[in-house]
Amino acid sequence: MDATLGLYATLLLVLAAEFVNGWTDAPNAIATVVSTRVLSPRIALVLATVLNVVGAMFGQQVALTLAKDIIRPEAADLSVIAASMTAIVFWSTLAWRFGLPTSESHALVAAMAGAGLAAAGPSVLLAKGWSKVGIGLLCSTFFGFSGGFLIMGSIYWIFQKARRALVQKLFGRLQILSAAFMAFGHGTGDGQKFIGVFSLALFLGGLNPEKTIPAWVVLLCAVVMGVGTAFGGWRIIRTMGIRLTKLEPVQGFAAEVAAGATITIATRFGIPLSTTHTINTAIMGVGATRRFSAVRWGVGAHIVGAWILTFPVCAAVGFVVTKVLRALL
């Protein structure tokens, strides 16, 4: 009975983490298209939810990386997963309160590392997975910013003699496609994170002996994430789409294409890329093409500060909660 209650409590914590993922991470996929007023928040939410579900069903490389390559699978138990999810819920809720987008990819790997260290010591960490995390951090920063800068610069050059009204109308339509591409990319990468963790918890609880990822798990996690976005996503959308730099449809298109392409390519190699890092750096790159001061670097500094704090805070909370759970249970 206790084991069953422990499994259900852990699964609820995974869904809670997915819900706050909808607050702080999933809005990245629709922030630009809402802030440019190309789509209303309600339509953008439906678009993001549907394409997140579709994207999550295409490949399982990221889910497998998180389930097998961050910490030794044999060291993971329900207490480790529960502690990791508690750390994510705590940190993401705190960051959301201040309107700061956080990386759930980095929150998850840091929390798993801290919980794993508490459970089994330093040998639990796997270099293979952490090398992918490092590569993802570099890719999201470099390719996000440079991709946004180069795509926006190319658009300025191609349409330099075009009428402003024509450009606005054209990219107002094209941004619907780029937003769909971004949402699909979010599903293929970030959408897989908690799907993998949920499936791992089912396996540890004896309900998923074949270590597969059931279709109902994909659908459940995607719906919970969409509900989270509907309830709290506006704070993050405002920070990214309004406070960071002024965006028009053409800038939104360039940022979404740069971020979506980076995420899609990284996902093919099972690299847990941060959607938050990628779209934010792409927005900065796009803004910098107008002039350097077009980007509100003070807002950007607060966002970067939240990114940096994610690792130590989530690792520490994961470590402490694991120790407490093991002492009590």
mmCIF file of C-alpha atoms in Angstrom, residues 183-324:
data_model
loop_
_atom_site.group_PDB
_atom_site.id
_atom_site.type_symbol
_atom_site.label_atom_id
_atom_site.label_comp_id
_atom_site.label_asym_id
_atom_site.label_seq_id
_atom_site.Cartn_x
_atom_site.Cartn_y
_atom_site.Cartn_z
ATOM 1 C CA ALA A 183 5.814 24.926 -30.972
ATOM 2 C CA PHE A 184 6.559 21.683 -32.805
ATOM 3 C CA GLY A 185 10.254 22.025 -31.939
ATOM 4 C CA HIS A 186 9.362 22.627 -28.293
ATOM 5 C CA GLY A 187 7.364 19.394 -28.319
ATOM 6 C CA THR A 188 10.185 17.351 -29.848
ATOM 7 C CA GLY A 189 12.653 18.635 -27.239
ATOM 8 C CA ASP A 190 11.231 20.116 -24.046
ATOM 9 C CA GLY A 191 7.928 18.310 -24.400
ATOM 10 C CA GLN A 192 9.745 14.998 -23.945
ATOM 11 C CA LYS A 193 11.379 15.833 -20.606
ATOM 12 C CA PHE A 194 8.607 15.015 -18.190
ATOM 13 C CA ILE A 195 7.203 12.355 -20.483
ATOM 14 C CA GLY A 196 10.456 10.470 -19.976
ATOM 15 C CA VAL A 197 10.396 11.028 -16.204
ATOM 16 C CA PHE A 198 6.736 9.958 -15.919
ATOM 17 C CA SER A 199 7.485 6.764 -17.852
ATOM 18 C CA LEU A 200 10.538 6.096 -15.655
ATOM 19 C CA ALA A 201 8.393 6.451 -12.522
ATOM 20 C CA LEU A 202 5.884 3.962 -13.952
ATOM 21 C CA PHE A 203 8.748 1.535 -14.570
ATOM 22 C CA LEU A 204 10.112 1.915 -11.046
ATOM 23 C CA GLY A 205 6.609 1.377 -9.687
ATOM 24 C CA GLY A 206 6.223 -1.836 -11.660
ATOM 25 C CA LEU A 207 3.570 -0.501 -14.061
ATOM 26 C CA ASN A 208 5.796 -0.144 -17.130
ATOM 27 C CA PRO A 209 8.045 -3.254 -17.190
ATOM 28 C CA GLU A 210 9.060 -2.805 -20.834
ATOM 29 C CA LYS A 211 10.394 0.747 -20.275
ATOM 30 C CA THR A 212 8.257 2.053 -23.134
ATOM 31 C CA ILE A 213 6.663 5.492 -23.397
ATOM 32 C CA PRO A 214 2.885 4.926 -23.650
ATOM 33 C CA ALA A 215 0.862 7.193 -25.913
ATOM 34 C CA TRP A 216 -1.482 8.137 -23.058
ATOM 35 C CA VAL A 217 1.491 9.482 -21.090
ATOM 36 C CA VAL A 218 2.452 11.735 -24.010
ATOM 37 C CA LEU A 219 -1.110 13.066 -24.254
ATOM 38 C CA LEU A 220 -1.543 13.540 -20.492
ATOM 39 C CA CYS A 221 1.716 15.464 -20.049
ATOM 40 C CA ALA A 222 1.049 17.659 -23.073
ATOM 41 C CA VAL A 223 -2.457 18.566 -21.877
ATOM 42 C CA VAL A 224 -1.215 19.381 -18.342
ATOM 43 C CA MET A 225 1.483 21.608 -19.835
ATOM 44 C CA GLY A 226 -1.112 23.391 -21.989
ATOM 45 C CA VAL A 227 -3.336 24.033 -18.975
ATOM 46 C CA GLY A 228 -0.345 25.474 -17.105
ATOM 47 C CA THR A 229 0.368 27.841 -19.977
ATOM 48 C CA ALA A 230 -3.280 28.968 -20.023
ATOM 49 C CA PHE A 231 -3.233 29.731 -16.293
ATOM 50 C CA GLY A 232 0.078 31.490 -15.919
ATOM 51 C CA GLY A 233 1.945 31.925 -19.170
ATOM 52 C CA TRP A 234 1.257 35.635 -19.634
ATOM 53 C CA ARG A 235 3.938 36.746 -17.159
ATOM 54 C CA ILE A 236 6.632 35.049 -19.244
ATOM 55 C CA ILE A 237 5.130 36.151 -22.553
ATOM 56 C CA ARG A 238 5.256 39.756 -21.326
ATOM 57 C CA THR A 239 8.930 39.500 -20.263
ATOM 58 C CA MET A 240 10.097 37.909 -23.504
ATOM 59 C CA GLY A 241 7.864 39.548 -26.075
ATOM 60 C CA ILE A 242 7.485 43.053 -24.654
ATOM 61 C CA ARG A 243 10.082 43.885 -21.996
ATOM 62 C CA LEU A 244 13.180 42.331 -23.615
ATOM 63 C CA THR A 245 12.873 44.182 -26.941
ATOM 64 C CA LYS A 246 10.126 45.515 -29.164
ATOM 65 C CA LEU A 247 8.981 42.882 -31.640
ATOM 66 C CA GLU A 248 7.059 43.231 -34.885
ATOM 67 C CA PRO A 249 5.962 40.249 -37.021
ATOM 68 C CA VAL A 250 9.154 40.261 -39.075
ATOM 69 C CA GLN A 251 11.331 40.154 -35.945
ATOM 70 C CA GLY A 252 9.121 37.495 -34.395
ATOM 71 C CA PHE A 253 9.425 35.373 -37.539
ATOM 72 C CA ALA A 254 13.226 35.607 -37.554
ATOM 73 C CA ALA A 255 13.538 34.722 -33.856
ATOM 74 C CA GLU A 256 11.162 31.751 -34.125
ATOM 75 C CA VAL A 257 12.848 30.316 -37.199
ATOM 76 C CA ALA A 258 16.308 30.618 -35.625
ATOM 77 C CA ALA A 259 15.185 29.060 -32.342
ATOM 78 C CA GLY A 260 13.013 26.371 -33.931
ATOM 79 C CA ALA A 261 15.808 25.238 -36.279
ATOM 80 C CA THR A 262 18.350 25.086 -33.442
ATOM 81 C CA ILE A 263 16.003 23.062 -31.224
ATOM 82 C CA THR A 264 15.013 20.650 -33.997
ATOM 83 C CA ILE A 265 18.615 19.876 -34.979
ATOM 84 C CA ALA A 266 19.729 19.417 -31.355
ATOM 85 C CA THR A 267 16.818 17.085 -30.646
ATOM 86 C CA ARG A 268 17.925 14.763 -33.448
ATOM 87 C CA PHE A 269 21.071 14.073 -31.440
ATOM 88 C CA GLY A 270 19.280 13.669 -28.109
ATOM 89 C CA ILE A 271 20.697 16.950 -26.776
ATOM 90 C CA PRO A 272 18.458 18.400 -24.020
ATOM 91 C CA LEU A 273 18.441 21.956 -25.313
ATOM 92 C CA SER A 274 16.878 24.790 -23.350
ATOM 93 C CA THR A 275 14.010 26.342 -25.301
ATOM 94 C CA THR A 276 14.188 29.300 -22.912
ATOM 95 C CA HIS A 277 17.839 29.990 -23.698
ATOM 96 C CA THR A 278 17.367 29.492 -27.412
ATOM 97 C CA ILE A 279 14.374 31.755 -28.041
ATOM 98 C CA ASN A 280 15.639 34.458 -25.657
ATOM 99 C CA THR A 281 19.069 34.626 -27.280
ATOM 100 C CA ALA A 282 17.382 34.585 -30.707
ATOM 101 C CA ILE A 283 15.218 37.553 -29.655
ATOM 102 C CA MET A 284 18.364 39.359 -28.461
ATOM 103 C CA GLY A 285 20.086 38.627 -31.774
ATOM 104 C CA VAL A 286 17.102 39.960 -33.721
ATOM 105 C CA GLY A 287 16.905 43.084 -31.572
ATOM 106 C CA ALA A 288 20.623 43.749 -31.970
ATOM 107 C CA THR A 289 20.249 44.098 -35.759
ATOM 108 C CA ARG A 290 18.364 47.374 -35.284
ATOM 109 C CA ARG A 291 20.894 48.793 -32.853
ATOM 110 C CA PHE A 292 22.657 47.432 -29.817
ATOM 111 C CA SER A 293 20.577 49.545 -27.445
ATOM 112 C CA ALA A 294 17.324 48.137 -28.890
ATOM 113 C CA VAL A 295 17.729 45.206 -26.513
ATOM 114 C CA ARG A 296 16.972 45.961 -22.862
ATOM 115 C CA TRP A 297 20.114 44.346 -21.536
ATOM 116 C CA GLY A 298 19.067 44.937 -17.932
ATOM 117 C CA VAL A 299 16.071 42.645 -18.453
ATOM 118 C CA GLY A 300 18.375 40.220 -20.230
ATOM 119 C CA ALA A 301 20.749 40.257 -17.255
ATOM 120 C CA HIS A 302 17.920 39.292 -14.901
ATOM 121 C CA ILE A 303 16.994 36.411 -17.203
ATOM 122 C CA VAL A 304 20.615 35.225 -17.381
ATOM 123 C CA GLY A 305 20.859 35.481 -13.596
ATOM 124 C CA ALA A 306 17.862 33.151 -13.261
ATOM 125 C CA TRP A 307 19.505 30.711 -15.697
ATOM 126 C CA ILE A 308 22.720 30.646 -13.673
ATOM 127 C CA LEU A 309 20.930 30.166 -10.345
ATOM 128 C CA THR A 310 18.878 27.273 -11.737
ATOM 129 C CA PHE A 311 21.738 24.770 -11.419
ATOM 130 C CA PRO A 312 22.814 25.316 -7.789
ATOM 131 C CA VAL A 313 19.301 25.963 -6.426
ATOM 132 C CA CYS A 314 17.672 22.916 -8.030
ATOM 133 C CA ALA A 315 20.626 20.671 -7.184
ATOM 134 C CA ALA A 316 20.588 21.804 -3.552
ATOM 135 C CA VAL A 317 16.823 21.367 -3.141
ATOM 136 C CA GLY A 318 16.948 17.964 -4.828
ATOM 137 C CA PHE A 319 19.765 16.881 -2.504
ATOM 138 C CA VAL A 320 18.060 18.042 0.701
ATOM 139 C CA VAL A 321 14.617 16.661 -0.170
ATOM 140 C CA THR A 322 16.104 13.275 -1.054
ATOM 141 C CA LYS A 323 17.889 13.108 2.301
ATOM 142 C CA VAL A 324 14.672 14.061 4.104
#
